[in-house]
Amino acid sequence: SYVAIIPKSKQPLHLLQLAIIIFATSSSSTQSTMSAPPLSKKPRTSTPAKNDDDGIPVPEMTTVDYVNLTSHTDAFGVDPIPVSWGHPDPLVRGPIICTVRHSSQRNAIGAHSGSYCIYTGLAVAAGKLNPDYVPNLKLTRPVFQIGPHKSWSDPKKVASIDPFGHLTTDAYGAYLNKGFDIRPTIAITKAHIDLPETREAVKDGRLIPDGKILMPNGQSIVSKAAIEPVWYLPEIARRFGCTETMLRQSIFRMTNGMYPELITRPDIKIFLPPIGGLTIYIWGDPDTIPDEDIELTCRVHDECNGSDVFGSDICTCRPYLTHAIEECIKTAQRGGCGIVIYFRKEGRSLGEVTKYLVYNTRKRQEGGDSAENYFNCTEQVAGVQDTRFQALMPDPLHFLGVTKIHNFISMSDMKYNAIVSTGIEIVNRVEIPKELVPEDAQVEITAKVFHGYNAGKAYQGIDEKELKKTVGREYAY
């Protein structure tokens, strides 16, 4: 076991930093593959005490005076809490422990809060947050129930979120009472949603307030859940058609070695990646979702800050989203349920900077912003058309217990195929109404339909001639 002693002095620690770099480099080079020989495991001087009644280990607290540089599988002091992913009993499955207070018992790679974990580090560095602080979760329990569902115990249906992530205080109360720092990865609450498009629909008579789902002022009542990603690496690898070793090495490489434990700790199968999570919005009674006889309307939406928030007209994202919300409200008012799942996958998961570079390429290319070259421009800048890879997308649907979607508000074949391949039936596919497509988004919708998006009734007849003549707005740059 290798430990860095961190003095309390605020002076620069150049020699210590050099030692860390040398050790990290040596560790990475000597364990570049999963088949590297294990380290010799030193015997513990004492075995952690266990409560005779519940069998839960006593938490081993990590102080802020030292940092474990690495912990190989068989090294001294490594004793992660076991995880049996897919077991229907949360106590047998085991809690996901990825906080900094239990270094030797931690059973997940990464950190909570996705990319926001860096801000936690900044808060500690600035002296604004005590690194030993443990949140008070007494009043944080879900305000409505989700599950358990049969799908929770099937890794092929739930492997990118922790299905027990909202039940921390209930399922793992005994761990919390013993002093374990276990954080929820799902939070469930309720809210009022106020959208100008919904108010306009009320004014135009498309929506009728009922005082329950939709208020007279145009606000709608929703139940919602925020979810952080929690990956079970063996199943993630299977879905992407690669070995777990290849998955670990690829992530390690493309994050510039950010997570050496992906290489050095093949025994830890859980990873909390530094990516955006998702939010589920529900109109109507969530308890009706698993009932196939009750109408369910659903849209799976990928984040587009420019359109969703600021109304950019180069794409159909916001109008399609608000149309889906309107359909969800109508479904709920008919006694069914409406779901919008909002993924943080900005710019097809390529990021907003890449997306804007693609916009510039589209507008500056010879012949202007053409539907014919819509996808080519993305590949020219990013090297790939899309990195959303919908293999993980159906998981929140299975978390909710969805087995049948009556109205799927999407034209994407990638999303449709990903969902139905996991056993969920989709009855109707609903395209965006033509009158909702912004002028500059004609390039997008034409290119997508021509290349295989579900055209529905509204977009029949888009052929190569239509593809070639569809050109977007010109800019003076």
Coordinates of C-alpha atoms in Angstrom, one line a residue, residues 1-472:
S1 CA 0.0 0.0 0.0
Y2 CA 1.4 3.4 -1.0
V3 CA 0.5 6.4 1.0
A4 CA 1.4 10.1 0.6
I5 CA 1.7 12.0 3.8
I6 CA 0.3 15.4 3.3
P7 CA 1.8 18.0 5.8
K8 CA -0.5 20.7 7.0
S9 CA 1.9 23.3 5.7
K10 CA 0.7 25.4 2.8
Q11 CA 4.1 25.6 1.2
P12 CA 4.6 24.0 -2.2
L13 CA 5.4 20.3 -2.0
H14 CA 7.6 19.9 -5.1
L15 CA 9.3 16.7 -3.9
L16 CA 6.1 15.1 -2.9
Q17 CA 4.5 16.0 -6.2
L18 CA 7.4 14.5 -8.0
A19 CA 7.1 11.3 -6.0
I20 CA 3.4 11.1 -6.8
I21 CA 4.1 11.6 -10.5
I22 CA 6.9 9.0 -10.5
F23 CA 4.7 6.5 -8.7
A24 CA 1.7 7.0 -10.9
T25 CA 3.8 6.6 -14.0
S26 CA 5.4 3.5 -12.7
S27 CA 2.1 2.0 -11.6
S28 CA 0.5 2.7 -15.0
S29 CA 3.4 1.2 -17.0
T30 CA 3.7 -1.9 -14.9
Q31 CA 0.0 -2.6 -15.0
S32 CA -0.9 -1.7 -18.5
T33 CA -3.1 -4.8 -19.0
M34 CA -5.6 -6.6 -16.9
S35 CA -3.4 -9.7 -16.9
A36 CA -0.6 -8.0 -14.8
P37 CA 0.5 -10.2 -11.9
P38 CA -1.2 -9.3 -8.6
L39 CA 0.8 -7.8 -5.8
S40 CA 1.5 -9.9 -2.7
K41 CA -1.2 -9.2 -0.2
K42 CA 0.0 -8.4 3.3
P43 CA -2.1 -9.8 6.2
R44 CA -4.1 -7.4 8.2
T45 CA -3.0 -6.8 11.7
S46 CA -6.6 -7.0 12.7
T47 CA -9.9 -7.9 11.1
P48 CA -12.5 -5.2 11.0
A49 CA -15.1 -5.8 13.7
K50 CA -18.6 -6.9 12.5
N51 CA -21.9 -6.5 14.3
D52 CA -23.1 -9.9 15.3
D53 CA -26.7 -8.9 14.5
D54 CA -26.4 -7.4 11.1
G55 CA -23.0 -8.5 9.7
I56 CA -22.3 -5.0 8.5
P57 CA -18.5 -4.1 8.7
V58 CA -17.4 -1.2 10.9
P59 CA -16.5 1.7 8.7
E60 CA -12.8 2.5 8.3
M61 CA -12.5 6.2 8.3
T62 CA -10.0 7.9 6.0
T63 CA -8.5 11.1 7.5
V64 CA -7.6 14.2 5.4
D65 CA -3.9 13.9 6.6
Y66 CA -3.0 11.4 3.9
V67 CA -4.1 10.2 0.5
N68 CA -3.8 6.7 -0.9
L69 CA -2.0 7.1 -4.2
T70 CA -3.2 3.7 -5.4
S71 CA -4.7 0.5 -4.1
H72 CA -4.1 -2.6 -6.1
T73 CA -6.4 -5.6 -5.9
D74 CA -4.3 -7.6 -3.4
A75 CA -2.6 -4.8 -1.6
F76 CA -2.6 -4.3 2.2
G77 CA -5.7 -2.6 3.5
V78 CA -8.0 -3.2 0.5
D79 CA -11.3 -4.5 1.6
P80 CA -14.1 -3.1 -0.6
I81 CA -17.7 -3.7 0.4
P82 CA -19.0 -6.5 -1.9
V83 CA -21.4 -5.6 -4.7
S84 CA -23.6 -8.3 -6.3
W85 CA -25.0 -6.2 -9.1
G86 CA -28.5 -7.3 -10.2
H87 CA -29.5 -8.9 -6.9
P88 CA -33.1 -7.9 -6.0
D89 CA -32.3 -7.5 -2.3
P90 CA -30.5 -4.1 -1.8
L91 CA -28.7 -5.4 1.3
V92 CA -27.4 -8.4 -0.6
R93 CA -26.6 -6.3 -3.6
G94 CA -24.7 -4.0 -1.3
P95 CA -24.4 -0.2 -1.2
I96 CA -22.4 1.8 -3.7
I97 CA -19.7 3.5 -1.7
C98 CA -17.8 6.2 -3.7
T99 CA -17.1 8.8 -1.0
V100 CA -13.6 9.9 0.2
R101 CA -14.1 8.8 3.8
H102 CA -13.8 5.0 3.4
S103 CA -10.7 4.6 1.1
S104 CA -10.2 0.9 1.7
Q105 CA -13.9 -0.1 1.7
R106 CA -14.8 2.0 -1.4
N107 CA -16.3 -0.2 -4.0
A108 CA -16.6 2.2 -6.9
I109 CA -14.2 4.1 -9.1
G110 CA -14.8 7.8 -9.7
A111 CA -16.7 10.4 -7.6
H112 CA -20.2 11.5 -7.0
S113 CA -21.9 14.5 -8.8
G114 CA -20.3 13.7 -12.2
S115 CA -18.1 16.6 -13.5
Y116 CA -19.3 18.7 -10.6
C117 CA -17.0 16.8 -8.3
I118 CA -14.3 19.2 -9.4
Y119 CA -16.2 22.1 -7.8
T120 CA -16.3 20.1 -4.6
G121 CA -12.5 19.9 -4.7
L122 CA -12.4 23.7 -5.3
A123 CA -14.7 24.3 -2.3
V124 CA -12.3 22.3 -0.1
A125 CA -9.3 24.1 -1.5
A126 CA -10.9 27.4 -0.8
G127 CA -11.7 26.5 2.7
K128 CA -15.5 26.7 2.1
L129 CA -16.2 23.0 2.6
N130 CA -15.0 20.6 5.4
P131 CA -13.8 17.5 3.5
D132 CA -15.1 15.4 6.5
Y133 CA -18.6 16.7 6.2
V134 CA -21.3 14.1 5.9
P135 CA -24.7 15.2 4.5
N136 CA -27.9 15.1 6.7
L137 CA -30.2 12.9 4.7
K138 CA -33.1 12.7 7.2
L139 CA -35.5 14.8 5.2
T140 CA -34.4 13.8 1.7
R141 CA -36.4 10.6 1.1
P142 CA -38.4 10.4 -2.2
V143 CA -41.7 12.2 -2.2
F144 CA -43.2 9.4 -4.3
Q145 CA -42.3 5.7 -4.8
I146 CA -40.5 4.2 -7.8
G147 CA -40.2 0.4 -7.9
P148 CA -38.9 -2.0 -7.1
H149 CA -39.4 -3.6 -10.5
K150 CA -38.3 -6.9 -11.9
S151 CA -36.1 -5.1 -14.4
W152 CA -33.9 -3.9 -11.6
S153 CA -32.4 -7.4 -11.1
D154 CA -31.5 -7.7 -14.8
P155 CA -28.2 -6.1 -15.8
K156 CA -29.2 -6.2 -19.4
K157 CA -31.9 -3.7 -18.6
V158 CA -30.3 -1.6 -15.8
A159 CA -26.6 -1.2 -15.8
S160 CA -25.9 2.5 -16.1
I161 CA -27.8 3.7 -13.1
D162 CA -28.1 2.4 -9.5
P163 CA -31.8 1.3 -9.2
F164 CA -31.4 1.6 -5.4
G165 CA -29.8 5.0 -5.7
H166 CA -32.9 6.8 -4.2
L167 CA -33.3 4.4 -1.3
T168 CA -30.2 5.2 0.6
T169 CA -31.8 6.1 3.9
D170 CA -34.3 3.2 3.7
A171 CA -32.3 0.3 2.2
Y172 CA -29.0 1.3 3.8
G173 CA -30.0 2.9 7.0
A174 CA -28.1 0.4 9.1
Y175 CA -24.9 1.4 7.2
L176 CA -25.6 5.0 7.8
N177 CA -26.2 4.4 11.5
K178 CA -22.8 2.8 11.8
G179 CA -21.1 5.8 10.3
F180 CA -20.8 4.9 6.6
D181 CA -20.9 7.9 4.2
I182 CA -23.2 6.7 1.4
R183 CA -24.6 9.2 -1.0
P184 CA -27.8 8.9 -3.0
T185 CA -27.4 8.9 -6.8
I186 CA -31.1 9.5 -7.4
A187 CA -33.2 12.3 -5.9
I188 CA -37.0 12.3 -6.4
T189 CA -39.3 15.3 -5.9
K190 CA -42.2 17.3 -7.4
A191 CA -42.5 20.7 -9.1
H192 CA -44.5 23.1 -11.2
I193 CA -43.4 23.6 -14.8
D194 CA -44.0 27.0 -16.4
L195 CA -43.4 27.1 -20.1
P196 CA -44.5 29.9 -22.5
E197 CA -45.4 27.3 -25.1
T198 CA -47.8 25.6 -22.6
R199 CA -49.4 29.0 -21.8
E200 CA -49.8 29.6 -25.5
A201 CA -51.4 26.2 -25.9
V202 CA -53.9 27.1 -23.2
K203 CA -54.6 30.4 -24.9
D204 CA -55.2 28.7 -28.3
G205 CA -57.4 26.1 -26.8
R206 CA -55.1 23.1 -27.5
L207 CA -54.8 22.5 -23.8
I208 CA -57.6 22.8 -21.2
P209 CA -56.6 23.5 -17.6
D210 CA -58.1 20.9 -15.2
G211 CA -56.7 22.2 -11.9
K212 CA -54.9 18.9 -11.3
I213 CA -52.4 18.3 -14.1
L214 CA -52.6 21.7 -15.7
M215 CA -53.3 24.9 -13.8
P216 CA -55.3 27.8 -15.1
N217 CA -52.1 29.9 -15.4
G218 CA -50.6 27.4 -17.7
Q219 CA -48.3 25.7 -15.1
S220 CA -48.2 21.9 -15.2
I221 CA -47.6 19.7 -12.2
V222 CA -44.8 17.1 -12.5
S223 CA -43.0 14.5 -10.5
K224 CA -39.3 14.3 -11.3
A225 CA -36.2 12.4 -10.6
A226 CA -32.5 13.5 -11.0
I227 CA -30.2 10.6 -11.7
E228 CA -26.4 10.4 -11.7
P229 CA -24.8 7.7 -13.9
V230 CA -23.5 4.5 -12.1
W231 CA -22.0 2.0 -14.5
Y232 CA -21.6 -1.7 -14.0
L233 CA -18.6 -2.1 -16.2
P234 CA -19.0 -5.8 -17.3
E235 CA -22.5 -5.1 -18.8
I236 CA -21.5 -1.7 -20.3
A237 CA -18.7 -3.6 -22.1
R238 CA -21.1 -6.2 -23.4
R239 CA -23.5 -3.6 -24.8
F240 CA -20.7 -1.9 -26.7
G241 CA -19.4 -5.2 -28.1
C242 CA -16.0 -5.1 -26.4
T243 CA -14.2 -6.7 -23.5
E244 CA -14.2 -5.1 -20.1
T245 CA -10.4 -4.8 -20.4
M246 CA -10.8 -2.9 -23.6
L247 CA -13.4 -0.6 -22.2
R248 CA -11.3 0.2 -19.1
Q249 CA -8.2 0.8 -21.2
S250 CA -10.0 3.0 -23.6
I251 CA -11.6 5.2 -21.0
F252 CA -8.2 5.4 -19.1
R253 CA -6.4 6.4 -22.3
M254 CA -9.0 9.0 -23.5
T255 CA -9.1 10.7 -20.1
N256 CA -5.4 11.0 -20.0
G257 CA -5.0 8.6 -17.2
M258 CA -7.6 10.3 -15.0
Y259 CA -8.7 7.1 -13.4
P260 CA -5.8 4.7 -12.9
E261 CA -8.0 2.3 -10.9
L262 CA -9.7 1.4 -14.1
I263 CA -6.4 -0.4 -14.8
T264 CA -5.1 -1.3 -11.4
R265 CA -8.4 -2.4 -9.8
P266 CA -10.1 -4.9 -12.1
D267 CA -11.9 -6.2 -9.0
I268 CA -13.9 -3.0 -8.7
K269 CA -16.7 -3.3 -11.3
I270 CA -18.6 0.0 -10.5
F271 CA -17.7 3.3 -12.1
L272 CA -19.2 6.7 -11.6
P273 CA -18.2 8.5 -14.8
P274 CA -17.5 12.3 -14.9
I275 CA -20.4 12.9 -17.4
G276 CA -23.8 14.5 -17.2
G277 CA -26.7 12.6 -15.8
L278 CA -30.4 12.7 -16.7
T279 CA -33.7 14.0 -15.4
I280 CA -37.0 12.2 -15.6
Y281 CA -40.2 14.4 -15.8
I282 CA -43.5 12.7 -15.2
W283 CA -47.0 14.0 -15.8
G284 CA -49.8 12.0 -14.2
D285 CA -49.6 9.1 -11.7
P286 CA -46.2 7.4 -11.7
D287 CA -47.8 4.2 -10.3
T288 CA -49.5 3.7 -13.7
I289 CA -46.3 3.4 -15.7
P290 CA -45.9 -0.4 -15.5
D291 CA -49.5 -1.0 -16.4
E292 CA -49.5 -1.8 -20.2
D293 CA -53.3 -1.1 -20.4
I294 CA -52.9 2.5 -19.3
E295 CA -51.7 4.9 -22.0
L296 CA -48.1 6.0 -21.8
T297 CA -46.6 8.9 -23.8
C298 CA -42.8 9.3 -23.8
R299 CA -40.0 11.4 -25.3
V300 CA -36.3 10.7 -24.7
H301 CA -34.6 14.0 -25.3
D302 CA -30.9 14.8 -25.5
E303 CA -29.7 18.2 -24.2
C304 CA -29.4 21.1 -26.6
N305 CA -28.6 24.3 -24.6
G306 CA -28.8 26.6 -27.6
S307 CA -32.3 25.5 -28.6
D308 CA -33.8 24.2 -25.4
V309 CA -32.9 27.2 -23.3
F310 CA -32.1 30.1 -25.7
G311 CA -34.4 29.2 -28.6
S312 CA -31.8 28.9 -31.4
D313 CA -33.6 28.0 -34.6
I314 CA -30.9 25.9 -36.3
C315 CA -32.5 22.7 -34.9
T316 CA -35.8 21.3 -33.8
C317 CA -34.8 20.5 -30.3
R318 CA -36.9 22.9 -28.2
P319 CA -40.1 22.8 -30.4
Y320 CA -40.0 19.0 -30.3
L321 CA -39.4 19.0 -26.6
T322 CA -42.3 21.4 -25.9
H323 CA -44.6 19.5 -28.3
A324 CA -43.8 16.3 -26.3
I325 CA -44.6 18.1 -23.0
E326 CA -48.0 19.1 -24.5
E327 CA -48.7 15.5 -25.5
C328 CA -47.6 14.3 -22.1
I329 CA -50.1 16.7 -20.4
K330 CA -52.9 15.6 -22.7
T331 CA -52.1 11.9 -22.0
A332 CA -52.1 12.5 -18.2
Q333 CA -55.4 14.3 -18.5
R334 CA -56.9 11.3 -20.2
G335 CA -55.9 9.2 -17.2
G336 CA -52.6 8.0 -18.6
C337 CA -49.0 9.1 -17.9
G338 CA -46.5 11.2 -19.8
I339 CA -42.7 10.9 -19.5
V340 CA -39.8 13.1 -20.7
I341 CA -36.3 11.8 -20.1
Y342 CA -33.8 14.6 -20.5
F343 CA -30.2 13.4 -21.0
R344 CA -27.2 15.7 -20.6
K345 CA -25.7 14.7 -24.0
E346 CA -24.9 18.2 -25.4
G347 CA -24.0 18.2 -29.1
R348 CA -24.6 14.4 -29.6
S349 CA -22.4 13.9 -26.6
L350 CA -19.5 15.7 -28.5
G351 CA -19.9 18.8 -26.4
E352 CA -21.1 22.4 -27.2
V353 CA -17.7 23.6 -28.4
T354 CA -17.6 20.8 -31.0
K355 CA -21.2 21.6 -32.0
Y356 CA -20.4 25.3 -32.6
L357 CA -17.3 24.3 -34.7
V358 CA -19.6 22.1 -36.8
Y359 CA -22.1 25.1 -37.2
N360 CA -19.2 27.2 -38.5
T361 CA -18.2 24.5 -40.9
R362 CA -21.7 24.0 -42.1
K363 CA -22.2 27.7 -42.8
R364 CA -18.8 28.3 -44.4
Q365 CA -18.6 25.3 -46.7
E366 CA -18.8 25.7 -50.4
G367 CA -22.5 25.8 -51.4
G368 CA -23.6 26.9 -48.0
D369 CA -25.4 25.0 -45.2
S370 CA -26.8 22.1 -47.2
A371 CA -28.8 19.1 -46.0
E372 CA -26.7 17.0 -48.4
N373 CA -23.6 17.6 -46.2
Y374 CA -25.3 17.8 -42.8
F375 CA -23.8 14.7 -41.3
N376 CA -20.5 15.0 -43.2
C377 CA -19.7 18.3 -41.5
T378 CA -19.9 16.7 -38.0
E379 CA -17.7 13.9 -39.1
Q380 CA -15.2 16.3 -40.6
V381 CA -14.8 18.2 -37.3
A382 CA -15.3 15.4 -34.7
G383 CA -14.2 12.3 -36.6
V384 CA -17.6 10.7 -35.9
Q385 CA -21.2 11.6 -36.6
D386 CA -22.6 10.9 -33.1
T387 CA -21.2 9.6 -29.8
R388 CA -24.5 9.3 -27.9
F389 CA -24.6 5.5 -28.7
Q390 CA -28.1 4.7 -27.4
A391 CA -27.1 1.4 -25.8
L392 CA -27.4 2.9 -22.3
M393 CA -30.5 5.1 -23.1
P394 CA -33.3 2.6 -22.2
D395 CA -32.1 2.0 -18.6
P396 CA -34.2 4.8 -17.0
L397 CA -37.2 3.4 -18.8
H398 CA -36.6 0.0 -17.1
F399 CA -35.9 1.8 -13.9
L400 CA -39.5 3.2 -14.1
G401 CA -40.9 -0.2 -14.9
V402 CA -41.8 0.7 -18.5
T403 CA -42.8 -2.3 -20.7
K404 CA -45.0 -0.6 -23.3
I405 CA -45.0 2.9 -24.8
H406 CA -48.2 3.8 -26.6
N407 CA -46.9 7.1 -28.0
F408 CA -43.2 7.6 -28.7
I409 CA -42.5 11.3 -29.5
S410 CA -39.4 10.8 -31.6
M411 CA -38.3 10.2 -35.2
S412 CA -35.0 8.6 -34.3
D413 CA -34.5 5.1 -35.4
M414 CA -31.5 4.7 -33.2
K415 CA -33.6 5.4 -30.1
Y416 CA -36.5 3.3 -31.3
N417 CA -34.3 0.3 -32.0
A418 CA -32.4 0.6 -28.7
I419 CA -35.6 0.6 -26.8
V420 CA -37.4 -2.2 -28.5
S421 CA -34.3 -4.4 -28.5
T422 CA -34.6 -4.4 -24.7
G423 CA -38.1 -5.8 -24.7
I424 CA -40.2 -2.6 -24.5
E425 CA -43.0 -2.4 -27.0
I426 CA -43.6 0.9 -28.9
V427 CA -47.1 1.2 -30.5
N428 CA -47.1 4.7 -32.2
R429 CA -44.2 6.9 -33.3
V430 CA -45.0 10.6 -33.4
E431 CA -43.1 13.0 -35.6
I432 CA -42.7 16.7 -35.0
P433 CA -45.5 18.7 -36.7
K434 CA -44.1 20.5 -39.8
E435 CA -45.4 23.8 -38.6
L436 CA -43.1 23.6 -35.6
V437 CA -39.9 23.2 -37.6
P438 CA -37.9 26.5 -37.5
E439 CA -36.8 27.9 -40.9
D440 CA -33.1 27.3 -40.4
A441 CA -33.8 23.8 -39.1
Q442 CA -35.1 22.6 -42.5
V443 CA -31.6 21.4 -43.2
E444 CA -31.6 19.2 -40.2
I445 CA -35.0 17.6 -40.6
T446 CA -34.5 17.0 -44.3
A447 CA -31.1 15.4 -43.8
K448 CA -32.3 13.2 -41.0
V449 CA -35.4 12.0 -42.8
F450 CA -33.5 11.3 -46.0
H451 CA -30.9 9.2 -44.0
G452 CA -33.5 7.1 -42.3
Y453 CA -35.3 8.9 -39.6
N454 CA -38.9 7.9 -39.3
A455 CA -40.8 10.2 -41.6
G456 CA -44.3 9.5 -40.4
K457 CA -47.1 11.1 -42.4
A458 CA -45.7 14.6 -42.4
Y459 CA -42.4 14.1 -44.2
Q460 CA -43.1 11.6 -46.9
G461 CA -41.4 12.2 -50.2
I462 CA -38.1 13.6 -49.2
D463 CA -35.8 12.4 -51.9
E464 CA -32.4 13.2 -53.2
K465 CA -33.6 16.1 -55.2
E466 CA -35.2 17.6 -52.0
L467 CA -31.9 16.9 -50.1
K468 CA -29.8 18.8 -52.6
K469 CA -32.0 21.9 -52.8
T470 CA -32.5 22.3 -49.0
V471 CA -30.0 25.0 -47.9
G472 CA -29.9 26.9 -44.6

